[in-house]
Amino acid sequence: MKELEQAVLRFGKVPSDGILKVDMFLNHRLDTGLIKKMGQEIASYFKEKKPSIILTVEASGIALAITTAMALNDIPVVFAKKSSALNQGLNRYMADVHSFTKNIDYKMSVEKAYLPKGSSVLIVDDFLANGEAVKGMLKLIDLADCNCVGVAVAIEKGFQPGGDYLRQNGIDLLSLCRVKSLENNKVELYSQD
Ligand code: 5GP
């Protein structure tokens, strides 16, 4: 998506090896006009598949999940919570996840009642890197006996394996912007046209 690519090139920072910071428009300050258009783009790509729920993970996926859900006639957004003792228990679906950015393992969970059996779920997140967060959400969808209609991310880091893993496993993946490299603190994109 051209506008997102321009924002990544203009405002993206590479503070450390392999990490892209987009705090100016997506992760701290939110460019609501841009995030609205991103949600519309995702909605128009997936609308034929009639998702009934958007699933994301707190906190950085929530903004894009909401604009996507609004563009899909206001379907609900469910965000997986990152674990604390409070977020565990029999009434929750749980999945183990390794965080790439924080280099820690955590559990994500969703209250069972919010993922009713048979729902068609669209996963939305800000970044796709090694694919661990998405795999955790796929596990929750599986535990809930729901069906995943696809995955949409704002930014796929193409030099990490998450995107290829999903495509090879037949999952419909929409990446609005694909990063080719962050070497030498420079952002290089795969051009989409
Ligand atoms: P994965 O689980 O695919 O390895 O990483 C995806 C998750 O880690 C996303 O939910 C995102 O919040 C975070 N993440 C991974 N790489 C980056 C990055 O380069 N920049 C930022 N801001 N977040 C990232």
PDB file of C-alpha atoms and ligand atoms in Angstrom:
ATOM      1  CA  MET A   1       0.000   0.000   0.000  1.00  0.00           C
ATOM      2  CA  LYS A   2       1.665   3.114  -1.313  1.00  0.00           C
ATOM      3  CA  GLU A   3       0.767   5.508   1.507  1.00  0.00           C
ATOM      4  CA  LEU A   4       1.955   3.098   4.183  1.00  0.00           C
ATOM      5  CA  GLU A   5       5.187   2.429   2.275  1.00  0.00           C
ATOM      6  CA  GLN A   6       5.813   6.181   2.095  1.00  0.00           C
ATOM      7  CA  ALA A   7       5.214   6.538   5.855  1.00  0.00           C
ATOM      8  CA  VAL A   8       7.577   3.630   6.606  1.00  0.00           C
ATOM      9  CA  LEU A   9      10.308   5.155   4.434  1.00  0.00           C
ATOM     10  CA  ARG A  10       9.783   8.635   5.835  1.00  0.00           C
ATOM     11  CA  PHE A  11       9.345   7.897   9.558  1.00  0.00           C
ATOM     12  CA  GLY A  12      10.651   4.360  10.126  1.00  0.00           C
ATOM     13  CA  LYS A  13      13.696   4.032  12.379  1.00  0.00           C
ATOM     14  CA  VAL A  14      16.016   1.075  12.863  1.00  0.00           C
ATOM     15  CA  PRO A  15      17.239   1.417  16.469  1.00  0.00           C
ATOM     16  CA  SER A  16      18.767  -2.049  16.657  1.00  0.00           C
ATOM     17  CA  ASP A  17      19.437  -5.044  14.471  1.00  0.00           C
ATOM     18  CA  GLY A  18      16.298  -6.242  12.705  1.00  0.00           C
ATOM     19  CA  ILE A  19      13.858  -3.977  14.567  1.00  0.00           C
ATOM     20  CA  LEU A  20      11.800  -1.343  12.772  1.00  0.00           C
ATOM     21  CA  LYS A  21      10.232   1.421  14.857  1.00  0.00           C
ATOM     22  CA  VAL A  22       7.163   3.118  13.451  1.00  0.00           C
ATOM     23  CA  ASP A  23       6.128   5.009  16.580  1.00  0.00           C
ATOM     24  CA  MET A  24       5.340   8.131  14.553  1.00  0.00           C
ATOM     25  CA  PHE A  25       2.219   6.653  12.943  1.00  0.00           C
ATOM     26  CA  LEU A  26       1.441   3.121  14.188  1.00  0.00           C
ATOM     27  CA  ASN A  27       2.918   2.169  17.553  1.00  0.00           C
ATOM     28  CA  HIS A  28       2.834   5.240  19.784  1.00  0.00           C
ATOM     29  CA  ARG A  29       1.387   8.188  17.887  1.00  0.00           C
ATOM     30  CA  LEU A  30      -1.462   6.890  15.734  1.00  0.00           C
ATOM     31  CA  ASP A  31      -2.067   8.385  12.290  1.00  0.00           C
ATOM     32  CA  THR A  32      -5.798   7.729  12.345  1.00  0.00           C
ATOM     33  CA  GLY A  33      -6.388   8.708   8.709  1.00  0.00           C
ATOM     34  CA  LEU A  34      -3.714   6.294   7.505  1.00  0.00           C
ATOM     35  CA  ILE A  35      -4.849   3.487   9.841  1.00  0.00           C
ATOM     36  CA  LYS A  36      -8.419   3.984   8.627  1.00  0.00           C
ATOM     37  CA  LYS A  37      -7.307   3.562   4.993  1.00  0.00           C
ATOM     38  CA  MET A  38      -5.257   0.501   5.939  1.00  0.00           C
ATOM     39  CA  GLY A  39      -8.342  -1.023   7.551  1.00  0.00           C
ATOM     40  CA  GLN A  40     -10.391  -0.290   4.426  1.00  0.00           C
ATOM     41  CA  GLU A  41      -7.757  -1.965   2.249  1.00  0.00           C
ATOM     42  CA  ILE A  42      -7.766  -5.096   4.429  1.00  0.00           C
ATOM     43  CA  ALA A  43     -11.571  -5.135   4.524  1.00  0.00           C
ATOM     44  CA  SER A  44     -11.890  -4.913   0.752  1.00  0.00           C
ATOM     45  CA  TYR A  45      -9.394  -7.789   0.307  1.00  0.00           C
ATOM     46  CA  PHE A  46     -11.155 -10.108   2.788  1.00  0.00           C
ATOM     47  CA  LYS A  47     -14.813  -9.070   2.571  1.00  0.00           C
ATOM     48  CA  GLU A  48     -15.787 -11.962   0.239  1.00  0.00           C
ATOM     49  CA  LYS A  49     -14.673 -14.379   2.931  1.00  0.00           C
ATOM     50  CA  LYS A  50     -17.197 -12.846   5.329  1.00  0.00           C
ATOM     51  CA  PRO A  51     -15.197 -12.795   8.562  1.00  0.00           C
ATOM     52  CA  SER A  52     -17.425 -12.573  11.641  1.00  0.00           C
ATOM     53  CA  ILE A  53     -14.689 -11.675  14.170  1.00  0.00           C
ATOM     54  CA  ILE A  54     -11.305  -9.962  14.017  1.00  0.00           C
ATOM     55  CA  LEU A  55      -8.672 -11.437  16.318  1.00  0.00           C
ATOM     56  CA  THR A  56      -5.561  -9.487  17.293  1.00  0.00           C
ATOM     57  CA  VAL A  57      -3.193  -9.328  20.257  1.00  0.00           C
ATOM     58  CA  GLU A  58      -2.776  -6.486  22.719  1.00  0.00           C
ATOM     59  CA  ALA A  59      -1.737  -3.792  22.385  1.00  0.00           C
ATOM     60  CA  SER A  60      -0.209  -2.779  19.089  1.00  0.00           C
ATOM     61  CA  GLY A  61      -2.603  -4.700  16.828  1.00  0.00           C
ATOM     62  CA  ILE A  62      -5.754  -3.161  18.254  1.00  0.00           C
ATOM     63  CA  ALA A  63      -5.898   0.118  16.312  1.00  0.00           C
ATOM     64  CA  LEU A  64      -5.656  -1.554  12.887  1.00  0.00           C
ATOM     65  CA  ALA A  65      -8.049  -4.308  14.005  1.00  0.00           C
ATOM     66  CA  ILE A  66     -10.669  -1.686  14.872  1.00  0.00           C
ATOM     67  CA  THR A  67     -10.482   0.242  11.602  1.00  0.00           C
ATOM     68  CA  THR A  68     -10.644  -3.079   9.714  1.00  0.00           C
ATOM     69  CA  ALA A  69     -13.660  -4.212  11.732  1.00  0.00           C
ATOM     70  CA  MET A  70     -15.442  -0.905  11.135  1.00  0.00           C
ATOM     71  CA  ALA A  71     -14.883  -1.255   7.397  1.00  0.00           C
ATOM     72  CA  LEU A  72     -16.406  -4.763   7.596  1.00  0.00           C
ATOM     73  CA  ASN A  73     -19.742  -3.434   8.842  1.00  0.00           C
ATOM     74  CA  ASP A  74     -18.695  -3.166  12.482  1.00  0.00           C
ATOM     75  CA  ILE A  75     -17.893  -6.775  13.278  1.00  0.00           C
ATOM     76  CA  PRO A  76     -16.423  -7.323  16.778  1.00  0.00           C
ATOM     77  CA  VAL A  77     -12.709  -7.210  17.581  1.00  0.00           C
ATOM     78  CA  VAL A  78     -11.331  -9.649  20.143  1.00  0.00           C
ATOM     79  CA  PHE A  79      -7.809  -9.039  21.385  1.00  0.00           C
ATOM     80  CA  ALA A  80      -5.814 -11.828  22.957  1.00  0.00           C
ATOM     81  CA  LYS A  81      -4.419 -10.805  26.321  1.00  0.00           C
ATOM     82  CA  LYS A  82      -0.839 -11.373  27.292  1.00  0.00           C
ATOM     83  CA  SER A  83      -0.626 -13.494  30.362  1.00  0.00           C
ATOM     84  CA  SER A  84      -0.901 -12.566  33.977  1.00  0.00           C
ATOM     85  CA  ALA A  85      -2.351 -14.817  36.671  1.00  0.00           C
ATOM     86  CA  LEU A  86      -5.651 -13.012  36.128  1.00  0.00           C
ATOM     87  CA  ASN A  87      -5.712 -14.031  32.466  1.00  0.00           C
ATOM     88  CA  GLN A  88      -5.491 -17.760  33.115  1.00  0.00           C
ATOM     89  CA  GLY A  89      -8.142 -20.285  33.941  1.00  0.00           C
ATOM     90  CA  LEU A  90     -10.568 -22.866  32.699  1.00  0.00           C
ATOM     91  CA  ASN A  91     -12.747 -20.385  30.873  1.00  0.00           C
ATOM     92  CA  ARG A  92      -9.888 -19.284  28.599  1.00  0.00           C
ATOM     93  CA  TYR A  93      -8.156 -20.608  25.515  1.00  0.00           C
ATOM     94  CA  MET A  94      -4.384 -20.293  26.004  1.00  0.00           C
ATOM     95  CA  ALA A  95      -1.358 -20.436  23.683  1.00  0.00           C
ATOM     96  CA  ASP A  96       2.388 -20.196  24.336  1.00  0.00           C
ATOM     97  CA  VAL A  97       4.234 -17.544  22.333  1.00  0.00           C
ATOM     98  CA  HIS A  98       7.841 -16.430  22.009  1.00  0.00           C
ATOM     99  CA  SER A  99       8.185 -12.668  21.656  1.00  0.00           C
ATOM    100  CA  PHE A 100      10.722 -11.668  19.022  1.00  0.00           C
ATOM    101  CA  THR A 101      11.054  -8.040  20.152  1.00  0.00           C
ATOM    102  CA  LYS A 102      11.296  -8.773  23.892  1.00  0.00           C
ATOM    103  CA  ASN A 103      12.973 -12.178  23.654  1.00  0.00           C
ATOM    104  CA  ILE A 104      10.669 -13.689  26.279  1.00  0.00           C
ATOM    105  CA  ASP A 105       8.069 -16.462  26.313  1.00  0.00           C
ATOM    106  CA  TYR A 106       4.539 -15.549  27.300  1.00  0.00           C
ATOM    107  CA  LYS A 107       1.043 -16.972  27.202  1.00  0.00           C
ATOM    108  CA  MET A 108      -1.747 -15.325  25.223  1.00  0.00           C
ATOM    109  CA  SER A 109      -5.335 -16.036  26.094  1.00  0.00           C
ATOM    110  CA  VAL A 110      -8.904 -15.316  25.094  1.00  0.00           C
ATOM    111  CA  GLU A 111     -12.066 -15.795  27.102  1.00  0.00           C
ATOM    112  CA  LYS A 112     -13.883 -18.771  25.549  1.00  0.00           C
ATOM    113  CA  ALA A 113     -17.192 -16.929  25.266  1.00  0.00           C
ATOM    114  CA  TYR A 114     -15.649 -14.352  22.909  1.00  0.00           C
ATOM    115  CA  LEU A 115     -14.629 -16.927  20.276  1.00  0.00           C
ATOM    116  CA  PRO A 116     -17.847 -18.871  19.681  1.00  0.00           C
ATOM    117  CA  LYS A 117     -17.448 -22.228  17.944  1.00  0.00           C
ATOM    118  CA  GLY A 118     -17.784 -22.006  14.149  1.00  0.00           C
ATOM    119  CA  SER A 119     -16.832 -18.311  13.855  1.00  0.00           C
ATOM    120  CA  SER A 120     -14.939 -17.136  10.759  1.00  0.00           C
ATOM    121  CA  VAL A 121     -11.955 -15.292  12.140  1.00  0.00           C
ATOM    122  CA  LEU A 122      -9.638 -12.798  10.435  1.00  0.00           C
ATOM    123  CA  ILE A 123      -6.304 -12.275  12.231  1.00  0.00           C
ATOM    124  CA  VAL A 124      -4.927  -8.708  12.142  1.00  0.00           C
ATOM    125  CA  ASP A 125      -1.625  -7.482  13.580  1.00  0.00           C
ATOM    126  CA  ASP A 126       0.829  -4.641  13.139  1.00  0.00           C
ATOM    127  CA  PHE A 127       3.989  -6.669  12.344  1.00  0.00           C
ATOM    128  CA  LEU A 128       4.753 -10.132  11.032  1.00  0.00           C
ATOM    129  CA  ALA A 129       8.300 -11.267  11.812  1.00  0.00           C
ATOM    130  CA  ASN A 130       8.915 -14.894  12.843  1.00  0.00           C
ATOM    131  CA  GLY A 131       5.193 -15.556  12.909  1.00  0.00           C
ATOM    132  CA  GLU A 132       5.038 -16.550  16.577  1.00  0.00           C
ATOM    133  CA  ALA A 133       2.224 -14.160  17.512  1.00  0.00           C
ATOM    134  CA  VAL A 134       0.143 -15.304  14.506  1.00  0.00           C
ATOM    135  CA  LYS A 135       0.832 -18.957  15.306  1.00  0.00           C
ATOM    136  CA  GLY A 136      -0.415 -18.317  18.850  1.00  0.00           C
ATOM    137  CA  MET A 137      -3.629 -16.798  17.482  1.00  0.00           C
ATOM    138  CA  LEU A 138      -4.054 -19.721  15.040  1.00  0.00           C
ATOM    139  CA  LYS A 139      -3.788 -22.052  18.029  1.00  0.00           C
ATOM    140  CA  LEU A 140      -6.530 -20.119  19.872  1.00  0.00           C
ATOM    141  CA  ILE A 141      -8.757 -20.311  16.756  1.00  0.00           C
ATOM    142  CA  ASP A 142      -8.121 -24.039  16.556  1.00  0.00           C
ATOM    143  CA  LEU A 143      -8.884 -24.602  20.249  1.00  0.00           C
ATOM    144  CA  ALA A 144     -12.127 -22.675  19.810  1.00  0.00           C
ATOM    145  CA  ASP A 145     -13.184 -24.796  16.806  1.00  0.00           C
ATOM    146  CA  CYS A 146     -13.335 -21.693  14.633  1.00  0.00           C
ATOM    147  CA  ASN A 147     -12.066 -21.190  11.123  1.00  0.00           C
ATOM    148  CA  CYS A 148      -9.331 -18.715  10.092  1.00  0.00           C
ATOM    149  CA  VAL A 149     -10.223 -16.880   6.867  1.00  0.00           C
ATOM    150  CA  GLY A 150      -6.822 -15.228   6.624  1.00  0.00           C
ATOM    151  CA  VAL A 151      -4.162 -13.017   8.157  1.00  0.00           C
ATOM    152  CA  ALA A 152      -3.589  -9.300   7.526  1.00  0.00           C
ATOM    153  CA  VAL A 153      -0.589  -7.360   8.769  1.00  0.00           C
ATOM    154  CA  ALA A 154       0.525  -3.797   8.283  1.00  0.00           C
ATOM    155  CA  ILE A 155       4.209  -4.632   7.914  1.00  0.00           C
ATOM    156  CA  GLU A 156       5.792  -7.970   7.029  1.00  0.00           C
ATOM    157  CA  LYS A 157       9.518  -8.228   7.604  1.00  0.00           C
ATOM    158  CA  GLY A 158      10.266 -10.372   4.556  1.00  0.00           C
ATOM    159  CA  PHE A 159      13.718 -11.385   5.792  1.00  0.00           C
ATOM    160  CA  GLN A 160      12.131 -13.287   8.678  1.00  0.00           C
ATOM    161  CA  PRO A 161      10.282 -16.572   8.114  1.00  0.00           C
ATOM    162  CA  GLY A 162       6.722 -15.818   9.344  1.00  0.00           C
ATOM    163  CA  GLY A 163       5.262 -14.770   5.971  1.00  0.00           C
ATOM    164  CA  ASP A 164       6.676 -17.714   4.035  1.00  0.00           C
ATOM    165  CA  TYR A 165       5.540 -20.122   6.748  1.00  0.00           C
ATOM    166  CA  LEU A 166       1.937 -18.877   6.448  1.00  0.00           C
ATOM    167  CA  ARG A 167       1.910 -18.863   2.618  1.00  0.00           C
ATOM    168  CA  GLN A 168       3.425 -22.358   2.495  1.00  0.00           C
ATOM    169  CA  ASN A 169       0.686 -23.549   4.827  1.00  0.00           C
ATOM    170  CA  GLY A 170      -2.024 -22.243   2.515  1.00  0.00           C
ATOM    171  CA  ILE A 171      -3.050 -19.325   4.717  1.00  0.00           C
ATOM    172  CA  ASP A 172      -4.294 -16.277   2.834  1.00  0.00           C
ATOM    173  CA  LEU A 173      -1.883 -13.515   3.916  1.00  0.00           C
ATOM    174  CA  LEU A 174      -2.215  -9.831   3.083  1.00  0.00           C
ATOM    175  CA  SER A 175       0.821  -7.709   3.976  1.00  0.00           C
ATOM    176  CA  LEU A 176       0.225  -4.008   3.301  1.00  0.00           C
ATOM    177  CA  CYS A 177       3.964  -3.320   3.226  1.00  0.00           C
ATOM    178  CA  ARG A 178       6.879  -5.758   2.901  1.00  0.00           C
ATOM    179  CA  VAL A 179      10.324  -4.923   4.219  1.00  0.00           C
ATOM    180  CA  LYS A 180      13.210  -6.432   2.290  1.00  0.00           C
ATOM    181  CA  SER A 181      16.037  -5.458   4.586  1.00  0.00           C
ATOM    182  CA  LEU A 182      16.940  -3.337   7.610  1.00  0.00           C
ATOM    183  CA  GLU A 183      20.667  -3.730   7.107  1.00  0.00           C
ATOM    184  CA  ASN A 184      22.982  -0.830   7.983  1.00  0.00           C
ATOM    185  CA  ASN A 185      20.080   0.869   9.772  1.00  0.00           C
ATOM    186  CA  LYS A 186      18.419   1.505   6.419  1.00  0.00           C
ATOM    187  CA  VAL A 187      14.875   0.502   5.472  1.00  0.00           C
ATOM    188  CA  GLU A 188      14.566  -1.203   2.097  1.00  0.00           C
ATOM    189  CA  LEU A 189      11.134  -2.311   0.848  1.00  0.00           C
ATOM    190  CA  TYR A 190       9.882  -4.779  -1.729  1.00  0.00           C
ATOM    191  CA  SER A 191       8.051  -2.512  -4.114  1.00  0.00           C
ATOM    192  CA  GLN A 192       4.462  -3.607  -4.656  1.00  0.00           C
ATOM    193  CA  ASP A 193       4.047  -2.195  -8.135  1.00  0.00           C
TER     194      ASP A 193
HETATM  195  P1  5GP B   1       6.486 -12.407  15.403  1.00  0.00           P
HETATM  196  O1  5GP B   1       5.650 -13.068  16.452  1.00  0.00           O
HETATM  197  O2  5GP B   1       5.912 -12.527  14.017  1.00  0.00           O
HETATM  198  O3  5GP B   1       7.935 -12.814  15.478  1.00  0.00           O
HETATM  199  O4  5GP B   1       6.499 -10.864  15.758  1.00  0.00           O
HETATM  200  C1  5GP B   1       5.311 -10.137  15.654  1.00  0.00           C
HETATM  201  C2  5GP B   1       5.033  -9.362  16.884  1.00  0.00           C
HETATM  202  O5  5GP B   1       6.210  -8.783  17.424  1.00  0.00           O
HETATM  203  C3  5GP B   1       4.089  -8.232  16.523  1.00  0.00           C
HETATM  204  O6  5GP B   1       2.917  -8.403  17.282  1.00  0.00           O
HETATM  205  C4  5GP B   1       4.833  -6.962  16.873  1.00  0.00           C
HETATM  206  O7  5GP B   1       4.175  -6.301  17.911  1.00  0.00           O
HETATM  207  C5  5GP B   1       6.222  -7.382  17.312  1.00  0.00           C
HETATM  208  N1  5GP B   1       7.285  -7.036  16.340  1.00  0.00           N
HETATM  209  C6  5GP B   1       8.048  -7.912  15.628  1.00  0.00           C
HETATM  210  N2  5GP B   1       8.976  -7.267  14.919  1.00  0.00           N
HETATM  211  C7  5GP B   1       8.799  -5.951  15.166  1.00  0.00           C
HETATM  212  C8  5GP B   1       9.482  -4.772  14.707  1.00  0.00           C
HETATM  213  O8  5GP B   1      10.458  -4.778  13.928  1.00  0.00           O
HETATM  214  N3  5GP B   1       8.996  -3.588  15.173  1.00  0.00           N
HETATM  215  C9  5GP B   1       7.938  -3.519  16.031  1.00  0.00           C
HETATM  216  N4  5GP B   1       7.539  -2.293  16.411  1.00  0.00           N
HETATM  217  N5  5GP B   1       7.284  -4.612  16.493  1.00  0.00           N
HETATM  218  C10 5GP B   1       7.710  -5.812  16.065  1.00  0.00           C
END
